[in-house]
Short mmCIF file of C-alpha atoms in Angstrom, two decimals:
data_model
loop_
_atom_site.label_atom_id
_atom_site.label_comp_id
_atom_site.label_asym_id
_atom_site.label_seq_id
_atom_site.Cartn_x
_atom_site.Cartn_y
_atom_site.Cartn_z
CA MET A 30 -38.62 29.78 -23.36
CA THR A 31 -37.99 30.64 -26.99
CA TYR A 32 -35.61 33.26 -28.08
CA ASP A 33 -36.90 35.13 -31.21
CA ALA A 34 -34.27 37.06 -32.73
CA LEU A 35 -36.67 38.13 -35.80
CA ALA A 36 -39.07 39.97 -33.23
CA VAL A 37 -36.04 41.63 -31.08
CA ARG A 38 -34.86 43.13 -34.21
CA THR A 39 -38.13 45.11 -35.27
CA HIS A 40 -37.14 47.50 -32.48
CA PHE A 41 -33.96 48.42 -33.97
CA PRO A 42 -34.17 51.38 -36.63
CA ALA A 43 -30.54 51.13 -37.64
CA LEU A 44 -30.79 47.59 -38.66
CA SER A 45 -32.94 48.88 -41.59
CA THR A 46 -29.82 49.30 -43.62
CA GLY A 47 -29.37 45.82 -44.32
CA ILE A 48 -25.81 45.85 -42.83
CA ALA A 49 -25.03 42.66 -40.90
CA HIS A 50 -23.32 43.67 -37.66
CA PHE A 51 -20.48 41.61 -36.21
CA ASP A 52 -18.97 44.33 -34.15
CA GLY A 53 -21.01 43.74 -31.35
CA PRO A 54 -17.66 44.05 -28.99
CA GLY A 55 -17.17 47.35 -29.95
CA GLY A 56 -20.70 48.67 -29.14
CA THR A 57 -24.32 47.65 -30.26
CA GLN A 58 -27.04 49.21 -31.91
CA THR A 59 -29.69 51.01 -29.94
CA PRO A 60 -33.23 50.26 -29.73
CA ARG A 61 -35.60 52.85 -30.18
CA GLN A 62 -37.00 52.57 -26.85
CA VAL A 63 -33.36 53.89 -25.37
CA GLY A 64 -33.61 56.66 -27.61
CA ALA A 65 -37.14 57.52 -26.83
CA ALA A 66 -36.21 57.68 -22.75
CA ILE A 67 -33.15 59.38 -23.61
CA ALA A 68 -35.32 62.49 -25.68
CA LEU A 69 -38.05 62.16 -23.12
CA THR A 70 -35.74 62.98 -20.16
CA LEU A 71 -33.92 65.98 -22.12
CA THR A 72 -37.43 67.49 -23.10
CA ARG A 73 -39.47 67.16 -20.22
CA PRO A 74 -39.17 69.48 -16.92
CA LEU A 75 -35.54 69.05 -15.61
CA SER A 76 -33.24 70.80 -13.37
CA ASN A 77 -30.77 69.75 -10.83
CA ARG A 78 -31.71 66.81 -8.36
CA GLY A 79 -34.02 67.69 -5.65
CA THR A 80 -37.68 66.82 -4.20
CA GLY A 81 -39.18 70.47 -4.06
CA SER A 82 -40.45 70.42 -7.72
CA LEU A 83 -41.14 68.50 -10.85
CA PRO A 84 -38.11 69.38 -12.87
CA GLU A 85 -36.12 68.35 -9.40
CA ARG A 86 -37.96 64.99 -9.25
CA ASN A 87 -37.56 64.14 -12.95
CA ALA A 88 -33.97 64.19 -12.48
CA ASP A 89 -33.67 62.39 -9.24
CA ASP A 90 -36.01 59.72 -10.32
CA ALA A 91 -33.60 59.46 -13.37
CA VAL A 92 -30.57 58.90 -11.08
CA THR A 93 -32.47 56.33 -8.34
CA GLY A 94 -34.14 54.53 -11.54
CA PHE A 95 -30.75 54.05 -13.13
CA ARG A 96 -28.91 52.67 -9.80
CA THR A 97 -31.82 50.15 -9.54
CA ALA A 98 -32.07 49.25 -12.86
CA ALA A 99 -28.08 48.64 -13.18
CA ALA A 100 -28.15 47.21 -9.62
CA ASP A 101 -30.94 44.33 -10.86
CA LEU A 102 -28.67 43.94 -14.16
CA LEU A 103 -25.26 43.07 -12.18
CA GLY A 104 -26.81 41.58 -8.83
CA ALA A 105 -25.73 44.19 -6.95
CA GLU A 106 -26.96 47.08 -4.56
CA PRO A 107 -28.24 50.16 -5.54
CA ASP A 108 -26.06 52.43 -3.55
CA GLY A 109 -23.25 50.73 -4.54
CA ILE A 110 -23.67 51.87 -8.34
CA VAL A 111 -21.19 54.62 -9.66
CA TYR A 112 -21.93 56.28 -12.85
CA GLY A 113 -18.68 57.11 -15.07
CA ARG A 114 -17.97 58.74 -18.41
CA SER A 115 -16.52 55.09 -19.29
CA ALA A 116 -15.45 51.84 -18.24
CA THR A 117 -11.97 53.47 -18.84
CA ALA A 118 -12.62 56.43 -16.99
CA LEU A 119 -14.11 54.85 -13.87
CA THR A 120 -10.92 52.35 -13.81
CA TYR A 121 -8.70 55.34 -14.18
CA ASP A 122 -10.70 57.21 -11.33
CA PHE A 123 -10.22 54.21 -8.94
CA SER A 124 -6.92 53.55 -9.60
CA HIS A 125 -6.05 57.12 -8.04
CA HIS A 126 -8.60 56.50 -5.35
CA LEU A 127 -7.16 52.78 -4.20
CA SER A 128 -3.00 53.43 -5.26
CA ARG A 129 -3.46 56.44 -2.34
CA ALA A 130 -2.75 54.02 0.01
CA TRP A 131 0.06 51.95 -1.97
CA GLY A 132 3.83 52.19 -1.76
CA PRO A 133 7.20 50.14 -2.24
CA GLY A 134 6.77 46.35 -1.05
CA ASP A 135 2.95 46.48 -2.23
CA GLU A 136 2.05 44.66 -5.48
CA VAL A 137 -0.81 44.75 -8.41
CA VAL A 138 -1.75 41.80 -10.35
CA VAL A 139 -2.70 42.56 -14.44
CA SER A 140 -3.04 39.85 -16.99
CA ARG A 141 -2.14 39.91 -20.32
CA LEU A 142 -5.54 38.64 -21.37
CA ASP A 143 -7.22 41.99 -20.45
CA HIS A 144 -8.34 44.93 -22.53
CA ASP A 145 -5.72 48.03 -21.98
CA SER A 146 -7.99 49.98 -19.92
CA ASN A 147 -7.94 47.11 -17.23
CA ILE A 148 -4.28 46.91 -17.06
CA ARG A 149 -2.54 50.34 -17.94
CA PRO A 150 -4.22 52.46 -15.46
CA TRP A 151 -3.04 50.00 -12.75
CA VAL A 152 0.54 50.01 -14.26
CA GLN A 153 0.57 53.75 -14.17
CA ALA A 154 -0.70 53.88 -10.40
CA ALA A 155 1.85 51.32 -9.84
CA GLU A 156 4.87 53.38 -11.43
CA ARG A 157 3.47 56.37 -9.36
CA THR A 158 3.66 54.75 -6.06
CA GLY A 159 6.49 52.54 -6.09
CA ALA A 160 4.34 49.54 -5.90
CA THR A 161 5.60 46.47 -8.35
CA VAL A 162 3.35 45.09 -11.26
CA ARG A 163 3.12 41.34 -11.62
CA TRP A 164 1.88 39.72 -14.86
CA VAL A 165 -0.09 36.74 -15.14
CA ASP A 166 -0.18 34.92 -18.56
CA PHE A 167 -2.89 33.15 -20.51
CA ASP A 168 -2.16 29.79 -22.52
CA PRO A 169 -2.21 31.05 -26.16
CA SER A 170 -2.35 27.52 -27.55
CA THR A 171 -5.81 27.59 -25.62
CA GLY A 172 -6.81 30.83 -24.92
CA GLU A 173 -7.29 29.65 -21.11
CA LEU A 174 -6.22 31.94 -17.84
CA SER A 175 -6.52 30.03 -15.28
CA ALA A 176 -6.76 30.51 -11.07
CA ASP A 177 -3.53 28.61 -10.78
CA ALA A 178 -1.88 30.97 -12.58
CA PHE A 179 -2.91 33.79 -10.30
CA ALA A 180 -2.09 31.49 -7.16
CA ALA A 181 1.54 31.71 -8.52
CA VAL A 182 1.92 35.33 -8.46
CA VAL A 183 -0.33 36.52 -5.70
CA GLY A 184 0.93 36.67 -2.47
CA PRO A 185 1.17 38.68 0.86
CA GLY A 186 2.02 42.33 -0.78
CA THR A 187 -0.64 42.00 -3.30
CA ARG A 188 -3.21 44.82 -2.96
CA LEU A 189 -5.39 44.48 -6.21
CA VAL A 190 -5.82 41.97 -8.70
CA ALA A 191 -7.01 43.40 -11.94
CA VAL A 192 -8.94 40.51 -14.35
CA THR A 193 -11.51 40.36 -17.19
CA ALA A 194 -14.63 38.57 -16.93
CA ALA A 195 -13.97 37.89 -20.85
CA SER A 196 -11.68 38.74 -22.95
CA ASN A 197 -12.99 41.35 -25.72
CA LEU A 198 -10.43 39.92 -28.43
CA ILE A 199 -10.82 36.02 -28.18
CA GLY A 200 -13.84 35.42 -25.86
CA THR A 201 -12.17 33.90 -23.13
CA ARG A 202 -14.10 33.57 -19.81
CA PRO A 203 -11.80 32.97 -16.78
CA PRO A 204 -13.00 31.37 -13.52
CA ILE A 205 -13.56 34.78 -11.88
CA ALA A 206 -15.04 33.07 -8.60
CA ALA A 207 -11.66 30.94 -8.21
CA ILE A 208 -9.51 34.43 -9.19
CA ALA A 209 -11.38 35.80 -6.52
CA ASP A 210 -10.85 33.25 -3.99
CA VAL A 211 -7.14 33.35 -4.59
CA ALA A 212 -7.06 37.27 -4.25
CA HIS A 213 -9.00 37.63 -1.16
CA ALA A 214 -7.15 34.54 0.43
CA ALA A 215 -4.13 37.32 0.22
CA GLY A 216 -6.14 39.77 1.20
CA ALA A 217 -6.19 41.65 -2.12
CA LEU A 218 -8.92 43.51 -3.79
CA LEU A 219 -10.75 42.06 -7.07
CA TYR A 220 -11.31 44.55 -9.80
CA VAL A 221 -13.29 43.01 -12.65
CA ASP A 222 -13.46 44.12 -15.96
CA GLY A 223 -17.07 43.12 -17.11
CA VAL A 224 -17.26 44.96 -20.16
CA HIS A 225 -17.61 42.11 -22.72
CA TYR A 226 -19.01 39.81 -20.18
CA THR A 227 -21.99 41.70 -19.12
CA PRO A 228 -23.48 41.59 -22.66
CA HIS A 229 -23.45 37.71 -23.10
CA ALA A 230 -23.90 36.55 -19.66
CA LEU A 231 -25.76 36.80 -16.30
CA VAL A 232 -24.19 38.82 -14.14
CA ASP A 233 -23.96 38.35 -10.19
CA VAL A 234 -21.13 40.51 -8.65
CA LYS A 235 -21.22 38.88 -5.50
CA ALA A 236 -21.16 35.30 -6.90
CA LEU A 237 -18.21 36.08 -8.93
CA GLY A 238 -16.32 37.49 -5.65
CA ALA A 239 -15.66 40.75 -7.76
CA ASP A 240 -14.95 43.82 -5.16
CA PHE A 241 -15.40 45.93 -8.07
CA PHE A 242 -17.13 45.31 -11.38
CA VAL A 243 -17.05 47.56 -14.37
CA CYS A 244 -18.90 47.62 -17.38
CA SER A 245 -20.24 49.62 -20.38
CA PRO A 246 -23.94 50.20 -20.98
CA TYR A 247 -23.46 50.83 -24.90
CA LYS A 248 -22.06 47.25 -25.06
CA PHE A 249 -25.65 45.89 -23.84
CA LEU A 250 -27.77 48.32 -26.39
CA GLY A 251 -27.81 51.24 -24.15
CA PRO A 252 -25.90 54.85 -24.30
CA HIS A 253 -22.18 55.42 -24.15
CA CYS A 254 -21.17 55.61 -20.56
CA GLY A 255 -19.53 53.55 -17.92
CA VAL A 256 -21.08 51.98 -14.67
CA LEU A 257 -19.24 50.46 -11.51
CA ALA A 258 -20.51 48.36 -8.93
CA ALA A 259 -19.21 47.35 -5.69
CA ALA A 260 -20.51 47.16 -1.98
CA PRO A 261 -21.47 50.13 -0.23
CA GLU A 262 -19.74 49.09 2.50
CA LEU A 263 -16.55 49.04 0.68
CA LEU A 264 -16.84 52.26 -0.89
CA GLU A 265 -17.58 53.90 2.29
CA GLY A 266 -13.84 53.26 3.13
CA ILE A 267 -12.30 54.85 -0.40
CA ARG A 268 -12.03 58.92 -0.21
CA PRO A 269 -11.43 60.50 -3.42
CA ASP A 270 -10.46 64.07 -4.45
CA LYS A 271 -13.60 65.97 -4.45
CA LEU A 272 -15.02 69.47 -4.36
CA ALA A 273 -15.76 70.68 -0.92
CA THR A 274 -19.49 71.09 -1.60
CA SER A 275 -20.21 68.28 -3.28
CA SER A 276 -22.20 65.06 -1.80
CA ASP A 277 -19.79 62.72 0.63
CA ARG A 278 -22.77 60.29 0.23
CA VAL A 279 -21.84 57.03 -1.35
CA PRO A 280 -21.85 56.76 -4.08
CA GLU A 281 -22.22 60.25 -5.05
CA ARG A 282 -19.12 61.16 -3.61
CA PHE A 283 -17.58 59.25 -6.61
CA GLU A 284 -19.39 61.32 -9.31
CA PHE A 285 -18.00 64.68 -10.30
CA GLY A 286 -20.12 67.30 -11.44
CA THR A 287 -23.78 67.16 -12.14
CA LEU A 288 -24.85 63.90 -13.69
CA PRO A 289 -26.26 63.27 -17.31
CA TYR A 290 -29.91 62.62 -16.63
CA GLU A 291 -30.64 61.67 -20.22
CA GLN A 292 -27.75 58.96 -20.26
CA LEU A 293 -28.94 57.37 -16.87
CA ALA A 294 -32.40 57.28 -18.23
CA GLY A 295 -31.03 55.64 -21.35
CA VAL A 296 -29.25 52.95 -19.34
CA THR A 297 -32.43 52.16 -17.73
CA ALA A 298 -34.20 51.69 -20.56
CA ALA A 299 -31.51 49.52 -21.98
CA ILE A 300 -31.68 47.06 -19.11
CA ASP A 301 -35.63 47.30 -19.04
CA PHE A 302 -35.55 46.08 -22.94
CA LEU A 303 -33.13 43.40 -21.76
CA ALA A 304 -35.54 42.20 -19.26
CA ALA A 305 -38.07 42.10 -21.88
CA LEU A 306 -36.34 39.96 -24.73
CA VAL A 307 -38.27 36.97 -23.47
CA PRO A 308 -41.95 38.04 -23.32
CA GLY A 309 -44.05 36.40 -20.84
CA SER A 310 -42.02 34.89 -18.19
CA PRO A 311 -43.78 32.62 -16.07
CA ASN A 312 -45.07 34.14 -12.86
CA VAL A 313 -43.50 33.10 -9.24
CA GLY A 314 -46.32 31.59 -7.79
CA ALA A 315 -49.23 34.15 -7.98
CA THR A 316 -46.31 37.01 -8.13
CA ALA A 317 -45.32 38.68 -11.22
CA PRO A 318 -41.73 38.54 -11.85
CA THR A 319 -39.35 40.98 -10.83
CA ARG A 320 -36.88 42.73 -13.39
CA ARG A 321 -33.99 40.53 -12.07
CA GLU A 322 -35.98 37.55 -12.53
CA ARG A 323 -36.86 38.92 -16.14
CA LEU A 324 -33.48 39.54 -16.95
CA VAL A 325 -32.16 36.07 -15.38
CA ALA A 326 -34.67 34.34 -18.24
CA SER A 327 -33.67 36.77 -20.79
CA SER A 328 -29.76 35.99 -20.15
CA HIS A 329 -30.51 32.25 -20.15
CA ALA A 330 -32.33 32.27 -23.22
CA LEU A 331 -30.03 34.44 -25.06
CA GLU A 332 -26.97 32.46 -24.06
CA THR A 333 -28.71 29.62 -25.21
CA TYR A 334 -29.38 31.24 -28.60
CA GLU A 335 -26.05 32.81 -28.78
CA ALA A 336 -24.18 29.49 -28.02
CA MET A 337 -25.97 27.91 -31.07
CA LEU A 338 -25.07 30.94 -33.68
CA ARG A 339 -21.20 30.41 -32.46
CA ALA A 340 -21.34 26.45 -33.09
CA ARG A 341 -22.78 26.74 -36.28
CA LEU A 342 -20.10 30.08 -36.92
CA GLU A 343 -17.25 28.10 -35.85
CA ALA A 344 -18.11 24.98 -38.04
CA GLY A 345 -18.39 27.24 -40.66
CA LEU A 346 -14.99 28.54 -39.98
CA ALA A 347 -13.27 25.23 -39.92
CA ALA A 348 -14.45 24.27 -43.27
CA LEU A 349 -12.84 26.88 -44.79
CA PRO A 350 -9.24 27.01 -46.11
CA ASP A 351 -6.51 28.78 -44.28
CA VAL A 352 -8.39 29.61 -41.51
CA LEU A 353 -7.04 29.69 -38.07
CA VAL A 354 -9.18 30.48 -34.94
CA HIS A 355 -7.71 31.93 -31.87
CA SER A 356 -10.96 31.39 -29.68
CA ARG A 357 -10.54 28.50 -27.99
CA ALA A 358 -11.17 28.39 -24.70
CA ALA A 359 -13.85 26.00 -23.07
CA GLU A 360 -15.99 28.80 -21.63
CA ARG A 361 -16.17 31.61 -23.78
CA THR A 362 -18.49 34.24 -25.36
CA PRO A 363 -19.81 34.54 -29.15
CA THR A 364 -16.80 36.32 -30.23
CA VAL A 365 -14.63 34.55 -32.69
CA LEU A 366 -11.01 35.80 -33.66
CA VAL A 367 -9.59 34.50 -36.74
CA THR A 368 -6.46 35.16 -38.84
CA PHE A 369 -5.71 33.69 -42.49
CA ALA A 370 -2.48 31.98 -43.75
CA THR A 371 -2.18 33.98 -46.87
CA HIS A 372 -4.72 37.01 -46.36
CA SER A 373 -4.46 39.95 -44.12
CA ALA A 374 -7.49 40.54 -41.38
CA ALA A 375 -7.52 44.21 -42.56
CA ALA A 376 -8.11 42.96 -46.46
CA ALA A 377 -10.81 40.40 -45.09
CA SER A 378 -12.43 43.42 -43.21
CA ALA A 379 -12.13 45.27 -46.22
CA PHE A 380 -13.73 42.81 -48.33
CA LEU A 381 -16.72 42.16 -45.81
CA ILE A 382 -17.46 45.83 -45.93
CA GLU A 383 -18.08 45.68 -49.33
CA ARG A 384 -20.64 42.99 -49.14
CA GLY A 385 -22.36 45.03 -46.08
CA ILE A 386 -21.06 43.09 -43.44
CA LEU A 387 -19.03 44.97 -40.49
CA ALA A 388 -16.49 42.60 -38.99
CA PRO A 389 -13.36 44.65 -37.96
CA ALA A 390 -9.96 43.92 -37.78
CA GLY A 391 -7.53 45.15 -35.23
CA SER A 392 -6.57 44.22 -31.33
CA PHE A 393 -9.12 46.04 -30.12
CA TYR A 394 -7.02 47.84 -27.12
CA ALA A 395 -6.36 44.34 -26.03
CA ARG A 396 -2.48 44.96 -27.10
CA GLU A 397 -0.99 42.66 -24.73
CA ALA A 398 -3.29 39.39 -25.61
CA SER A 399 -2.73 40.00 -29.40
CA ARG A 400 1.08 39.89 -28.70
CA HIS A 401 0.94 37.29 -26.28
CA LEU A 402 -1.02 34.96 -29.33
CA GLY A 403 1.89 36.10 -31.85
CA LEU A 404 -0.50 38.60 -33.59
CA GLY A 405 1.42 41.75 -32.98
CA ASP A 406 -0.54 44.88 -32.96
CA ASP A 407 -2.33 44.07 -35.88
CA GLY A 408 -4.60 41.31 -34.27
CA GLY A 409 -7.08 39.58 -36.43
CA LEU A 410 -10.48 39.23 -37.78
CA ARG A 411 -13.27 39.73 -34.91
CA ILE A 412 -16.38 38.12 -35.41
CA GLY A 413 -18.91 39.09 -32.45
CA LEU A 414 -22.51 37.99 -31.97
CA ALA A 415 -25.25 40.71 -30.65
CA PRO A 416 -28.74 39.95 -29.48
CA TYR A 417 -29.88 41.01 -33.09
CA THR A 418 -27.71 38.73 -34.98
CA THR A 419 -29.83 35.74 -37.05
CA ALA A 420 -28.60 32.61 -38.59
CA HIS A 421 -29.13 34.07 -42.13
CA GLU A 422 -26.61 36.46 -41.13
CA VAL A 423 -24.07 33.95 -39.77
CA GLU A 424 -24.54 32.32 -43.37
CA ARG A 425 -23.99 35.55 -45.06
CA ILE A 426 -20.55 35.96 -43.63
CA LEU A 427 -19.29 32.68 -44.29
CA ASP A 428 -20.53 32.55 -47.50
CA ALA A 429 -18.65 36.07 -47.97
CA LEU A 430 -15.56 34.32 -46.38
CA ASP A 431 -15.56 31.42 -48.52
CA ASP A 432 -15.92 34.09 -51.70
CA PHE A 433 -12.64 36.09 -50.17
CA LEU A 434 -10.78 32.98 -49.65
CA ARG A 435 -11.67 31.12 -53.15
CA PRO A 436 -11.81 33.77 -55.48
#
């Protein structure tokens, strides 16, 4: 099935400005269907959840719709879907929940490839409890992070392994299933940051072997919030601090206060939009495809399309003078980090902005990764593709960078 980016773009009012957005790893633009779902939820009769009245049912429908949609997106179970203010907030919450049982002699493993939101909460939890932090390095020459690197540090004392499914800085996609095998063989839990992975790959938390998988809907066309997926039976064994009067059910026991029903409806609408990226998906026998099946079809089509754009982008960058590409892993997202021999990444970003092209510079909270690459805290110029990126826009940024480097 063919992916039609031009047709997809018609649903995004923000794209009418003419700005070329290469900042997808930091947050995507939003289709009007998502905004409409948020507005409808806020303006129709609404109250706290329940079943006795229309306002109560509207609230309840927003919650159950969100859990079902997120489960379809992530290959998870609805009762294992937890809402959070952000992926960072969820990770901090679960670092507190899980570390309650840690103490001296216990170990937590983190990687230098990760965004700081999947490093600092675990490091700080270890400091509070007296546990030991073990670090896993990636190869700066290739960008690869191997399962063998984890096997070298995971041991009998390991309680949790934290790793990204895709680097938001250089796009590397580590072998999560193999890392899960290493963690589980030692009796440890695996906490996966899927924030940058989810917009660019088909997620199946069970196949990945992730005990916890966290993502951010605003990275895949939705509103600003976070989602965590875990097996309901695993969540049943975790006892968070909570109000005495709040529900003890899973997953509600992890969601503090009244939920933002409008955001939940926006997430559902974003997932429905993703499921319709490739219209006319074939029926399975005489049965219409499920949302999960449509998401699978859309994800495969989008991944093929983004791989084509990334190949053209990388070929164009290779032809430019004084450009060093740091995104080199065999498996990677359509996200490219570059630096320049004679120019700063910040100057390149400013030049592009003058041309109506948004490609930011920095380390993007992946401070450990940027330092490990020898880029310090300045990082580089990050060029990230999104579902609405076109081949014309790729040529546009390449032409602009050529002008920047060869004035």
